Coordinates of C-alpha atoms in Angstrom, one line a residue:
Chain A
X1238 CA 0.0 0.0 0.0
X1239 CA 1.2 3.4 -0.9
X1240 CA 2.4 5.9 1.8
X1241 CA -0.2 8.3 0.4
X1242 CA -3.9 8.3 1.2
X1243 CA -4.8 10.5 -1.8
X1244 CA -3.0 10.1 -5.0
X1245 CA -3.8 12.2 -8.1
X1246 CA -1.8 11.1 -11.1
X1247 CA -1.9 13.3 -14.1
X1248 CA -5.6 14.0 -13.9
X1249 CA -7.4 16.2 -16.4
X1250 CA -11.0 17.3 -16.5
X1251 CA -12.9 19.4 -19.0
X1252 CA -16.4 20.9 -18.9
X1253 CA -18.4 21.2 -22.1
X1254 CA -19.6 24.9 -22.1
X1255 CA -21.3 24.9 -25.5
X1256 CA -20.8 22.9 -28.7
X1257 CA -17.2 22.4 -29.6
X1258 CA -16.1 24.5 -26.7
X1259 CA -14.6 22.9 -23.6
X1260 CA -13.1 24.5 -20.6
X1261 CA -10.2 22.6 -19.1
X1262 CA -10.7 23.0 -15.4
X1263 CA -8.0 20.6 -14.3
X1264 CA -4.9 19.9 -16.5
X1265 CA -2.6 17.0 -16.0
X1266 CA -2.5 17.6 -12.3
X1267 CA -0.6 15.4 -9.9
X1268 CA -0.8 15.7 -6.1
X1269 CA -0.3 13.3 -3.2
X1270 CA -1.6 13.7 0.3
X1271 CA -0.7 11.7 3.4
X1272 CA -3.1 10.4 6.0
X1273 CA -3.7 13.0 8.7
X1274 CA -2.5 16.0 6.8
X1275 CA -4.4 19.3 7.0
X1276 CA -4.2 20.8 3.5
X1277 CA -5.5 24.1 2.3
X1278 CA -6.3 24.1 -1.4
X1279 CA -6.5 27.6 -2.8
X1280 CA -6.4 29.5 -6.0
X1281 CA -8.4 32.3 -7.6
X1282 CA -11.9 31.8 -8.9
X1283 CA -11.8 29.4 -11.9
X1284 CA -8.4 27.8 -10.9
X1285 CA -10.0 24.4 -10.6
X1286 CA -10.3 23.9 -6.8
X1287 CA -13.9 22.8 -6.7
X1288 CA -13.5 20.6 -9.8
X1289 CA -10.6 18.9 -8.1
X1290 CA -12.7 18.3 -4.9
X1291 CA -15.4 16.7 -7.0
X1292 CA -12.8 14.5 -8.6
X1293 CA -11.7 13.3 -5.2
X1294 CA -14.9 11.6 -4.2
X1295 CA -15.9 10.4 -7.6
X1296 CA -18.6 13.0 -8.4
X1297 CA -16.6 13.6 -11.5
X1298 CA -14.3 11.2 -13.4
X1299 CA -11.1 12.5 -14.8
X1300 CA -10.9 12.5 -18.7
X1301 CA -7.3 11.5 -18.3
X1302 CA -5.1 10.2 -15.5
X1303 CA -6.1 8.4 -12.3
X1304 CA -7.2 9.2 -8.8
X1305 CA -6.6 6.8 -6.0
X1306 CA -8.0 7.0 -2.5
X1307 CA -6.3 4.5 -0.2
X1308 CA -5.1 2.7 -3.3
X1309 CA -8.7 2.4 -4.7
X1310 CA -9.3 4.0 -8.1
X1311 CA -12.3 6.4 -8.3
X1312 CA -12.8 5.3 -11.9
X1313 CA -14.2 1.9 -11.1
X1314 CA -17.9 2.2 -10.5
X1315 CA -17.9 -0.7 -8.1
X1316 CA -15.8 1.5 -5.8
X1317 CA -18.0 4.5 -5.8
X1318 CA -19.8 3.5 -2.6
X1319 CA -16.5 2.9 -0.8
X1320 CA -15.0 6.1 -2.0
X1321 CA -18.0 8.2 -1.0
X1322 CA -17.8 6.7 2.5
X1323 CA -14.1 7.5 2.8
X1324 CA -14.3 11.0 1.4
X1325 CA -16.9 13.3 3.0
X1326 CA -17.7 16.6 1.5
X1327 CA -19.2 19.8 2.9
X1328 CA -20.3 22.4 0.4
X1329 CA -20.5 26.2 0.4
X1330 CA -24.2 27.0 1.0
X1331 CA -25.4 26.3 4.6
X1332 CA -29.0 26.5 3.4
X1333 CA -29.1 23.6 0.9
X1334 CA -27.3 20.7 2.7
X1335 CA -30.0 19.6 5.0
X1336 CA -32.4 16.8 4.0
X1337 CA -34.6 16.4 7.2
X1338 CA -36.4 18.8 9.4
X1339 CA -35.1 17.5 12.7
X1340 CA -31.3 17.6 13.2
X1341 CA -30.8 14.1 14.4
X1342 CA -32.8 12.7 11.4
X1343 CA -30.7 14.8 9.1
X1344 CA -27.5 13.3 10.5
X1345 CA -28.9 9.8 10.5
X1346 CA -29.7 10.1 6.8
X1347 CA -26.3 9.0 5.5
X1348 CA -25.8 5.9 7.7
X1349 CA -29.5 4.9 7.2
X1350 CA -28.9 4.9 3.5
X1351 CA -26.0 2.4 3.7
X1352 CA -28.0 0.1 6.0
X1353 CA -26.3 0.8 9.3
X1354 CA -28.0 -0.9 12.3
X1355 CA -30.3 1.3 14.4
X1356 CA -28.2 1.0 17.6
X1357 CA -25.1 1.9 15.6
X1358 CA -26.9 4.9 14.0
X1359 CA -27.9 6.3 17.3
X1360 CA -24.3 6.0 18.5
X1361 CA -22.9 7.7 15.4
X1362 CA -25.4 10.5 15.7
X1363 CA -24.3 11.1 19.3
X1364 CA -20.7 11.0 18.4
X1365 CA -21.0 13.3 15.4
X1366 CA -23.0 15.9 17.3
X1367 CA -20.5 15.8 20.1
X1368 CA -17.6 16.2 17.7
X1369 CA -19.1 19.5 16.3
X1370 CA -20.3 20.7 19.7
X1371 CA -24.0 20.6 18.8
X1372 CA -25.3 17.8 21.1
X1373 CA -27.9 20.1 22.7
X1374 CA -29.5 20.8 19.3
X1375 CA -30.3 17.2 18.6
X1376 CA -34.0 17.5 18.5
X1377 CA -34.2 21.0 17.1
X1378 CA -35.0 22.1 13.5
X1379 CA -32.1 23.0 11.3
X1380 CA -33.8 26.0 9.7
X1381 CA -33.6 28.0 12.9
X1382 CA -29.8 27.7 13.2
X1383 CA -27.1 30.3 12.3
X1384 CA -25.0 29.7 9.2
X1385 CA -22.0 28.4 11.3
X1386 CA -24.3 26.0 13.2
X1387 CA -25.8 24.7 9.9
X1388 CA -22.4 24.0 8.5
X1389 CA -21.5 22.2 11.7
X1390 CA -24.6 20.0 11.2
X1391 CA -23.5 19.4 7.6
X1392 CA -20.1 18.3 9.0
X1393 CA -21.8 16.1 11.5
X1394 CA -23.8 14.5 8.7
X1395 CA -20.6 13.6 7.0
X1396 CA -18.9 12.4 10.2
X1397 CA -21.7 9.9 10.7
X1398 CA -20.5 8.1 7.6
X1399 CA -17.1 7.6 9.4
X1400 CA -15.0 9.2 6.7
X1401 CA -11.2 9.2 6.6
X1402 CA -11.0 12.4 4.6
X1403 CA -13.1 15.6 5.1
X1404 CA -13.2 18.0 2.2
X1405 CA -14.6 21.5 3.0
X1406 CA -15.4 23.1 -0.4
X1407 CA -15.5 26.8 0.6
X1408 CA -17.6 25.8 3.5
X1409 CA -16.8 29.1 5.3
X1410 CA -17.3 31.5 2.4
X1411 CA -20.9 32.4 3.2
X1412 CA -20.4 32.6 7.0
X1413 CA -19.7 35.6 9.2
X1414 CA -16.4 35.8 11.2
X1415 CA -17.8 33.9 14.1
X1416 CA -19.2 31.1 11.9
X1417 CA -15.8 30.9 10.2
X1418 CA -14.1 30.5 13.5
X1419 CA -16.5 27.8 14.6
X1420 CA -15.9 25.7 11.4
X1421 CA -12.1 26.1 11.5
X1422 CA -12.1 25.1 15.2
X1423 CA -14.1 21.9 14.4
X1424 CA -11.8 21.2 11.4
X1425 CA -8.7 21.5 13.5
X1426 CA -10.1 19.3 16.2
X1427 CA -11.2 16.6 13.7
X1428 CA -7.7 16.7 12.1
X1429 CA -6.1 16.2 15.5
X1430 CA -8.3 13.1 16.0
X1431 CA -6.8 11.7 12.8
X1432 CA -9.0 12.7 9.9
X1433 CA -7.3 14.1 6.8
X1434 CA -8.7 17.6 6.1
X1435 CA -8.7 19.3 2.7
X1436 CA -10.0 22.9 3.1
X1437 CA -10.8 24.7 -0.1
X1438 CA -10.7 28.4 0.5
X1439 CA -9.5 31.7 -0.8
X1440 CA -9.3 33.3 2.6
X1441 CA -5.6 33.5 3.2
X1442 CA -5.9 33.8 7.0
X1443 CA -7.7 30.5 6.9
X1444 CA -5.2 28.9 4.5
X1445 CA -2.4 29.9 6.9
X1446 CA -3.9 27.6 9.6
X1447 CA -3.2 24.5 7.5
X1448 CA 0.0 22.4 7.6
X1449 CA 0.4 22.6 3.9
X1450 CA -1.0 24.9 1.2
X1451 CA -1.5 23.8 -2.4
X1452 CA -2.1 26.7 -4.8
X1453 CA -3.8 26.0 -8.1
X1454 CA -3.5 28.1 -11.1
X1455 CA -5.3 27.3 -14.4
X1456 CA -5.9 23.8 -13.3
X1457 CA -2.4 23.0 -12.3
X1458 CA -0.5 23.0 -9.0
X1459 CA 1.4 26.2 -9.0
X1460 CA 2.8 26.3 -5.5
X1461 CA 2.9 23.5 -2.8
X1462 CA 4.5 23.8 0.6
X1463 CA 4.1 24.9 4.2
X1464 CA 2.3 28.2 4.7
X1465 CA 5.6 29.9 5.3
X1466 CA 7.2 28.5 2.2
X1467 CA 4.2 29.4 0.0
X1468 CA 3.9 32.9 1.3
X1469 CA 7.6 33.5 0.9
X1470 CA 7.6 32.1 -2.6
X1471 CA 6.8 35.5 -4.2
X1472 CA 4.4 33.7 -6.5
X1473 CA 1.1 34.3 -4.6
X1474 CA 0.2 37.4 -6.6
X1475 CA 1.0 35.7 -9.9
X1476 CA -1.6 33.1 -8.9
X1477 CA -4.2 35.9 -8.5
X1478 CA -4.2 35.7 -4.7
X1479 CA -3.0 38.1 -2.0
X1480 CA -0.9 37.5 1.1
X1481 CA -2.6 37.3 4.5
X1482 CA -3.1 40.8 5.8
X1483 CA -0.5 40.3 8.5
X1484 CA 2.1 39.1 6.0
X1485 CA 1.3 42.0 3.8
X1486 CA 1.8 44.4 6.7
X1487 CA 5.1 42.8 7.6
X1488 CA 6.2 43.4 4.0
X1489 CA 5.2 47.0 4.1
X1490 CA 7.2 47.3 7.4
X1491 CA 10.2 45.8 5.8
X1492 CA 10.2 48.7 3.4
X1493 CA 10.2 51.0 6.4
X1494 CA 13.4 49.4 7.6
X1495 CA 12.1 46.6 9.8
X1496 CA 13.7 43.2 9.6
X1497 CA 12.0 39.9 10.5
X1498 CA 13.1 36.3 10.7
X1499 CA 11.7 34.9 7.5
X1500 CA 8.1 35.4 6.5
X1501 CA 5.6 36.4 9.1
X1502 CA 2.3 34.6 9.0
X1503 CA 0.5 35.4 12.2
X1504 CA -0.1 38.3 14.6
X1505 CA 1.9 36.7 17.5
X1506 CA 5.0 36.4 15.3
X1507 CA 4.7 39.9 14.0
X1508 CA 4.2 41.4 17.4
X1509 CA 7.2 39.6 18.7
X1510 CA 9.4 40.7 15.8
X1511 CA 8.3 44.3 16.2
X1512 CA 8.9 44.3 20.0
X1513 CA 12.4 43.1 19.4
X1514 CA 13.2 46.1 17.2
X1515 CA 11.3 48.8 19.0
X1516 CA 12.0 48.1 22.7
Chain B
X1100 CA -29.2 67.7 2.6
X1101 CA -30.3 64.4 4.1
X1102 CA -30.5 61.5 1.6
X1103 CA -32.2 59.3 4.2
X1104 CA -34.2 60.2 7.3
X1105 CA -35.5 57.3 9.5
X1106 CA -37.4 57.9 12.7
X1107 CA -38.8 55.7 15.4
X1108 CA -38.5 52.6 13.1
X1109 CA -39.5 49.3 14.7
X1110 CA -40.0 46.1 13.0
X1111 CA -41.4 42.8 14.3
X1112 CA -41.3 39.6 12.3
X1113 CA -44.0 36.9 12.7
X1114 CA -46.1 39.2 14.9
X1115 CA -48.4 37.4 17.4
X1116 CA -46.9 34.0 16.7
X1117 CA -44.6 32.0 18.9
X1118 CA -41.8 32.9 16.5
X1119 CA -42.3 36.7 17.1
X1120 CA -39.0 38.5 16.8
X1121 CA -38.3 42.2 17.1
X1122 CA -35.8 42.8 14.3
X1123 CA -35.5 46.6 14.6
X1124 CA -35.9 48.7 17.8
X1125 CA -36.5 52.4 17.7
X1126 CA -34.1 53.2 14.9
X1127 CA -33.4 56.9 14.3
X1128 CA -30.9 57.5 11.5
X1129 CA -30.1 60.4 9.2
X1130 CA -27.7 59.9 6.4
X1131 CA -26.3 62.9 4.6
X1132 CA -26.0 62.9 0.8
X1133 CA -22.4 62.0 -0.1
X1134 CA -21.9 59.7 2.9
X1135 CA -20.1 56.4 2.6
X1136 CA -21.7 54.5 5.4
X1137 CA -20.7 51.1 6.7
X1138 CA -23.5 49.2 8.4
X1139 CA -22.0 46.5 10.7
X1140 CA -23.4 44.0 13.2
X1141 CA -23.4 40.3 13.9
X1142 CA -25.7 38.0 12.0
X1143 CA -29.3 38.6 13.0
X1144 CA -28.6 42.1 14.2
X1145 CA -31.2 43.6 11.8
X1146 CA -28.9 45.0 9.0
X1147 CA -30.8 43.4 6.2
X1148 CA -34.2 44.3 7.6
X1149 CA -33.1 47.9 7.9
X1150 CA -31.8 48.2 4.4
X1151 CA -34.9 46.7 2.9
X1152 CA -36.9 49.6 4.3
X1153 CA -34.9 52.0 2.2
X1154 CA -36.5 51.1 -1.1
X1155 CA -39.9 50.0 0.2
X1156 CA -39.3 46.2 0.1
X1157 CA -40.4 46.3 3.7
X1158 CA -42.8 49.0 4.8
X1159 CA -42.9 50.6 8.2
X1160 CA -45.4 48.7 10.3
X1161 CA -46.9 51.7 11.9
X1162 CA -47.3 54.6 9.4
X1163 CA -48.3 57.1 12.1
X1164 CA -45.4 56.8 14.4
X1165 CA -42.6 55.6 12.2
X1166 CA -41.2 57.2 9.1
X1167 CA -38.7 56.4 6.4
X1168 CA -38.0 59.3 4.1
X1169 CA -35.6 58.8 1.2
X1170 CA -34.6 61.8 -1.0
X1171 CA -37.6 63.6 0.3
X1172 CA -40.0 60.8 -0.5
X1173 CA -41.9 58.9 2.1
X1174 CA -41.3 55.2 1.8
X1175 CA -44.8 54.5 3.3
X1176 CA -46.5 56.2 0.4
X1177 CA -47.4 53.7 -2.3
X1178 CA -47.2 56.2 -5.1
X1179 CA -43.5 56.8 -4.4
X1180 CA -42.7 53.2 -4.5
X1181 CA -41.6 53.0 -8.2
X1182 CA -39.4 56.0 -8.0
X1183 CA -37.9 54.8 -4.8
X1184 CA -36.9 51.5 -6.4
X1185 CA -35.1 53.5 -9.1
X1186 CA -33.4 56.0 -6.8
X1187 CA -32.2 53.4 -4.3
X1188 CA -30.0 50.8 -6.0
X1189 CA -29.9 47.5 -4.1
X1190 CA -27.1 45.1 -4.6
X1191 CA -28.0 42.0 -2.6
X1192 CA -25.7 39.3 -1.4
X1193 CA -24.5 37.1 -4.3
X1194 CA -26.3 39.4 -6.8
X1195 CA -25.0 37.1 -9.6
X1196 CA -27.7 34.6 -8.7
X1197 CA -30.3 37.1 -9.9
X1198 CA -28.9 37.3 -13.4
X1199 CA -31.6 35.8 -15.8
X1200 CA -31.4 37.1 -19.3
X1201 CA -29.5 35.3 -22.1
X1202 CA -27.1 38.2 -22.8
X1203 CA -25.2 40.6 -20.6
X1204 CA -26.6 43.6 -22.5
X1205 CA -30.2 42.4 -22.0
X1206 CA -29.7 41.8 -18.3
X1207 CA -28.2 45.2 -17.7
X1208 CA -31.0 46.8 -19.7
X1209 CA -33.7 45.3 -17.5
X1210 CA -33.8 48.1 -15.0
X1211 CA -33.7 51.0 -17.4
X1212 CA -36.4 49.3 -19.5
X1213 CA -38.7 49.2 -16.5
X1214 CA -38.0 53.0 -16.1
X1215 CA -39.7 53.3 -19.5
X1216 CA -36.8 55.1 -21.0
X1217 CA -36.5 55.3 -24.8
X1218 CA -34.4 52.8 -26.6
X1219 CA -31.4 55.1 -27.3
X1220 CA -31.2 56.1 -23.6
X1221 CA -31.4 52.5 -22.5
X1222 CA -28.6 51.6 -24.9
X1223 CA -26.5 54.5 -23.7
X1224 CA -27.0 53.5 -20.1
X1225 CA -26.1 49.9 -20.7
X1226 CA -22.9 50.9 -22.4
X1227 CA -22.1 53.4 -19.7
X1228 CA -22.9 50.9 -16.9
X1229 CA -20.7 48.2 -18.4
X1230 CA -17.9 50.7 -18.9
X1231 CA -18.1 51.9 -15.3
X1232 CA -17.9 48.4 -13.9
X1233 CA -14.9 47.7 -16.1
X1234 CA -16.4 45.3 -18.7
X1235 CA -15.7 46.0 -22.4
X1236 CA -19.1 46.5 -24.1
X1237 CA -18.0 44.9 -27.4
X1238 CA -16.5 41.9 -25.7
X1239 CA -19.3 41.2 -23.2
X1240 CA -22.6 42.6 -24.4
X1241 CA -23.7 39.6 -26.4
X1242 CA -22.3 36.9 -24.2
X1243 CA -24.4 34.8 -21.8
X1244 CA -24.0 36.1 -18.3
X1245 CA -23.7 32.4 -17.2
X1246 CA -20.5 31.9 -19.2
X1247 CA -18.7 34.5 -17.2
X1248 CA -16.3 34.1 -14.2
X1249 CA -17.6 34.8 -10.7
X1250 CA -16.1 38.2 -10.5
X1251 CA -17.4 39.2 -14.0
X1252 CA -20.9 37.9 -13.1
X1253 CA -21.0 40.1 -10.1
X1254 CA -19.9 43.1 -12.2
X1255 CA -22.7 42.5 -14.6
X1256 CA -25.2 42.3 -11.6
X1257 CA -23.8 45.6 -10.3
X1258 CA -24.0 47.2 -13.8
X1259 CA -27.7 46.2 -13.9
X1260 CA -28.3 48.3 -10.7
X1261 CA -26.2 51.3 -11.6
X1262 CA -27.8 51.5 -15.1
X1263 CA -30.8 52.9 -13.3
X1264 CA -28.4 55.6 -12.0
X1265 CA -29.6 55.4 -8.4
X1266 CA -28.8 58.3 -6.2
X1267 CA -28.2 55.9 -3.3
X1268 CA -26.4 52.7 -3.7
X1269 CA -26.9 50.0 -1.1
X1270 CA -24.6 46.9 -1.2
X1271 CA -25.1 43.9 1.1
X1272 CA -21.7 42.0 1.5
X1273 CA -20.6 42.9 -2.0
X1274 CA -17.4 40.9 -1.8
X1275 CA -18.6 37.7 -0.1
X1276 CA -17.4 34.6 -1.9
X1277 CA -14.9 36.4 -4.2
X1278 CA -11.2 35.6 -4.4
X1279 CA -8.7 38.2 -3.0
X1280 CA -8.2 39.9 -6.3
X1281 CA -11.9 40.0 -7.0
X1282 CA -12.5 41.5 -3.5
X1283 CA -10.0 44.2 -4.2
X1284 CA -11.4 45.0 -7.6
X1285 CA -15.0 45.2 -6.4
X1286 CA -14.1 47.4 -3.4
X1287 CA -12.2 49.8 -5.7
X1288 CA -15.2 49.7 -8.0
X1289 CA -17.6 50.8 -5.2
X1290 CA -15.4 53.8 -4.4
X1291 CA -15.5 54.7 -8.1
X1292 CA -19.3 54.3 -8.3
X1293 CA -19.7 56.7 -5.5
X1294 CA -17.6 59.3 -7.4
X1295 CA -19.2 58.7 -10.8
X1296 CA -22.8 57.4 -10.3
X1297 CA -24.3 57.2 -6.8
X1298 CA -23.1 59.9 -4.4
X1299 CA -24.5 58.1 -1.3
X1300 CA -23.3 54.6 -0.5
X1301 CA -24.4 52.2 2.2
X1302 CA -22.4 49.0 2.5
X1303 CA -23.1 46.1 4.8
X1304 CA -20.1 44.0 5.7
X1305 CA -18.6 41.7 8.3
X1306 CA -15.1 42.7 7.3
X1307 CA -14.0 45.4 9.7
X1308 CA -10.7 46.0 7.9
X1309 CA -12.6 46.9 4.7
X1310 CA -15.0 49.1 6.6
X1311 CA -12.2 51.0 8.5
X1312 CA -10.5 51.7 5.2
X1313 CA -13.5 52.6 3.1
X1314 CA -16.3 54.1 5.1
X1315 CA -16.4 57.6 6.6
X1316 CA -19.2 56.7 9.0
X1317 CA -19.9 53.4 10.8
X1318 CA -23.3 52.5 12.2
X1319 CA -23.2 49.4 14.4
X1320 CA -26.4 47.3 15.1
X1321 CA -26.9 44.9 17.9
X1322 CA -30.2 43.0 18.4
X1323 CA -32.0 45.5 16.2
X1324 CA -30.7 48.6 17.9
X1325 CA -28.1 51.2 16.9
X1326 CA -25.4 50.9 19.5
X1327 CA -22.8 53.0 17.9
X1328 CA -22.7 55.7 15.2
X1329 CA -19.6 57.7 14.3
X1330 CA -16.3 57.8 12.4
X1331 CA -14.5 54.4 12.0
X1332 CA -12.1 55.6 14.7
X1333 CA -14.9 56.6 17.1
X1334 CA -16.7 53.3 16.7
X1335 CA -13.8 50.8 16.3
X1336 CA -11.7 52.2 19.1
X1337 CA -14.5 51.6 21.5
X1338 CA -13.3 48.1 22.2
X1339 CA -15.8 47.1 24.7
X1340 CA -18.7 48.1 22.5
X1341 CA -17.3 46.2 19.5
X1342 CA -16.9 43.1 21.6
X1343 CA -20.4 43.5 23.0
X1344 CA -21.8 43.8 19.5
X1345 CA -20.2 40.4 18.7
X1346 CA -17.8 42.0 16.1
X1347 CA -14.1 41.7 15.5
X1348 CA -11.7 44.6 15.9
X1349 CA -10.0 45.7 12.7
X1350 CA -6.8 43.7 12.3
X1351 CA -4.7 46.8 12.7
X1352 CA -6.5 47.8 16.0
X1353 CA -6.1 44.3 17.6
X1354 CA -2.4 44.2 16.5
X1355 CA -1.8 47.6 17.9
X1356 CA -3.4 46.4 21.2
X1357 CA -1.0 43.4 21.2
X1358 CA 1.9 45.8 20.8
X1359 CA 0.7 48.2 23.4
X1360 CA 0.3 45.4 25.9
X1361 CA 3.9 44.5 25.2
X1362 CA 5.1 48.0 26.0
X1363 CA 5.4 49.5 22.5
X1364 CA 4.2 53.1 22.5
X1365 CA 1.4 53.6 20.0
X1366 CA -1.7 55.7 19.7
X1367 CA -4.9 53.9 20.8
X1368 CA -6.9 55.0 17.8
X1369 CA -5.3 53.1 14.9
X1370 CA -7.9 51.4 12.7
X1371 CA -6.1 50.8 9.3
X1372 CA -3.0 48.9 8.3
X1373 CA -1.7 52.1 6.6
X1374 CA -1.9 54.0 9.9
X1375 CA -0.2 51.2 11.8
X1376 CA 2.6 50.9 9.3
X1377 CA 3.1 54.7 9.4
X1378 CA 3.2 54.8 13.2
X1379 CA 5.6 51.8 13.5
X1380 CA 7.8 53.3 10.7
X1381 CA 8.0 56.6 12.6
X1382 CA 8.8 54.8 15.9
X1383 CA 11.6 52.9 14.2
X1384 CA 13.1 56.0 12.6
X1385 CA 12.9 57.8 15.9
X1386 CA 14.7 54.9 17.6
X1387 CA 17.3 54.6 15.0
X1388 CA 18.0 58.3 14.7
X1389 CA 18.4 58.4 18.4
X1390 CA 20.9 55.6 18.2
X1391 CA 22.7 57.3 15.4
X1392 CA 22.6 60.7 17.2
X1393 CA 24.2 59.0 20.2
X1394 CA 27.0 57.8 18.0
X1395 CA 27.4 60.8 15.8
X1396 CA 25.7 64.2 16.2
X1397 CA 26.3 65.1 12.5
X1398 CA 24.0 62.5 11.0
X1399 CA 20.6 63.7 9.9
X1400 CA 17.3 61.8 10.3
X1401 CA 16.6 59.6 7.3
X1402 CA 20.2 59.1 6.4
X1403 CA 20.7 55.9 8.2
X1404 CA 23.1 53.4 6.7
X1405 CA 20.2 51.1 5.5
X1406 CA 18.5 54.0 3.8
X1407 CA 15.0 53.9 2.4
X1408 CA 12.9 55.0 5.3
X1409 CA 12.1 58.5 4.4
X1410 CA 8.6 59.5 5.1
X1411 CA 7.9 60.2 1.4
X1412 CA 8.9 56.7 0.4
X1413 CA 6.0 55.3 2.4
X1414 CA 3.4 57.6 0.8
X1415 CA 4.5 56.5 -2.6
X1416 CA 4.0 52.8 -1.7
X1417 CA 0.4 53.5 -0.6
X1418 CA -0.3 55.2 -3.9
X1419 CA 0.9 52.2 -5.8
X1420 CA -1.2 49.9 -3.6
X1421 CA -4.3 51.9 -4.3
X1422 CA -4.2 51.6 -8.1
X1423 CA -3.0 48.0 -8.2
X1424 CA -6.4 46.6 -8.6
X1425 CA -6.5 44.6 -11.8
X1426 CA -5.5 41.0 -11.1
X1427 CA -5.2 40.0 -14.7
X1428 CA -2.6 42.7 -15.3
X1429 CA -0.9 42.0 -12.1
X1430 CA -0.2 38.4 -12.8
X1431 CA 0.3 39.2 -16.5
X1432 CA 0.5 35.5 -17.5
X1433 CA -1.4 34.6 -20.6
X1434 CA -3.8 31.7 -20.5
X1435 CA -2.7 29.3 -23.1
X1436 CA -6.2 28.7 -24.4
X1437 CA -7.4 32.2 -23.9
X1438 CA -10.2 30.9 -21.7
X1439 CA -10.9 32.1 -18.3
X1440 CA -14.1 30.4 -17.4
X1441 CA -15.5 30.0 -13.9
X1442 CA -15.5 26.4 -12.8

């Protein structure tokens, strides 16, 4: 078995837009992710992030190349069930991911569909709600929740399937700052418990929280490294992105004569570096 | 002159049901023509309910005691409704979801058509609106709005609103869901629209950094009430109040607080990154010139060995930042297929 949990080997995917006109969203892309990694997948609108996510759980099949999840190819239809179970996805809009009125029914929907025993379903619903900190909402209706809470319920629904990999496809984009924080806290906690997390985002502060950032540009991997490596690469703007506000500020300050140890990616580091020079 | 006068406005959703909720409480607000007002508040604080009163989408529940007057017109009066819709341009969240025509030009023309303008005037306005939002008429007019990228779609949606040449432009989270370059472009566009089309702008946002930088007045809502109203400095530097409202401090303000807590001398009213960089630069220059002066009394400020920290050099950088808005030109790399579709 390979040392990688996710292996994308030279995958390409095109959308037909109109007759005789295709858009290549993913082009001959290769990427490997280890079990337990926390990866931020970023890139400007149209860079192929969401297409790649849909390739990962077999919603789309690559036109060329191959995608393996724990060594299993997504191309084989017999594996679709297995892949969907392994790779859980949470989408952008908190308002269209619930299927039932009552929260516990909503979370039970996935395991019910794959024929999990009743006792086991109850246990999974308990655990999933606990993991996202929503246990007390068990018998409430989803429509009354805040955006952040709705997304936590969506994550719980995925967790009830016992996935190995959690993909957040811009799941925080429509949330307010508090909702964003809630989701990122849950994602970090799940990652610590062993789940591989792929967070698709174009919020650079959020990307900086990951262990590894993969930047896509025109359907290919343009930059791949730790947040510090990626933000120090000097290629972020060329990929249509910007540095996190703190990193941007540090750069401005360097023009003013300040010097920092390498690239600064969080407020703590910046404050420390500044104090050293000013006190 | 006041563009907007609101007095004693209350609003209750689902009145006399178990779900009854007071969304607005005794709102009194006067907005001057030419204002750039940032409306902030946690989710559920009443921002959307308030802005929907401005063009009559929601009417005051008690005509006798409450009033909403926009450009001298009462929003409670039915006969003003049509004019109100044209004079108050509403750009809702994710406005691109409201695109519906099969070409960009038709979509932008929808508003002016409803104003019963003649054909030439409609055409002129469509061209002008597309030009203002930065979309080339010849390139985009006949394309389907659904073939465009996310940022382009949003521009088309905004063009559709400004084609009515509203005197007041209201935008609800105009940069939500856009990538960083898209955000920068749309925010620069809003500034431009204020100058060229709609003198009064109200923007609803959760991003305090953007608000501190763009708005000249901030109104903060909490549980349907106005809890703060003033300049960005007045509102954002009231740290307890911002916390109470469930909002974040601007990044620059919280960073300055971290530094102050560690003994760095800084003013307590910093709200933008520019101000913070300027203050910190000045502190460093002061410290270095003191060190240099200690070594050698002859050295003048700004002539330190490292060079490059003259006050002017900073101002130039800010200028450059301000105009660097077009991502396509910034990255300057050609797409091999010449396609840039949204996926």
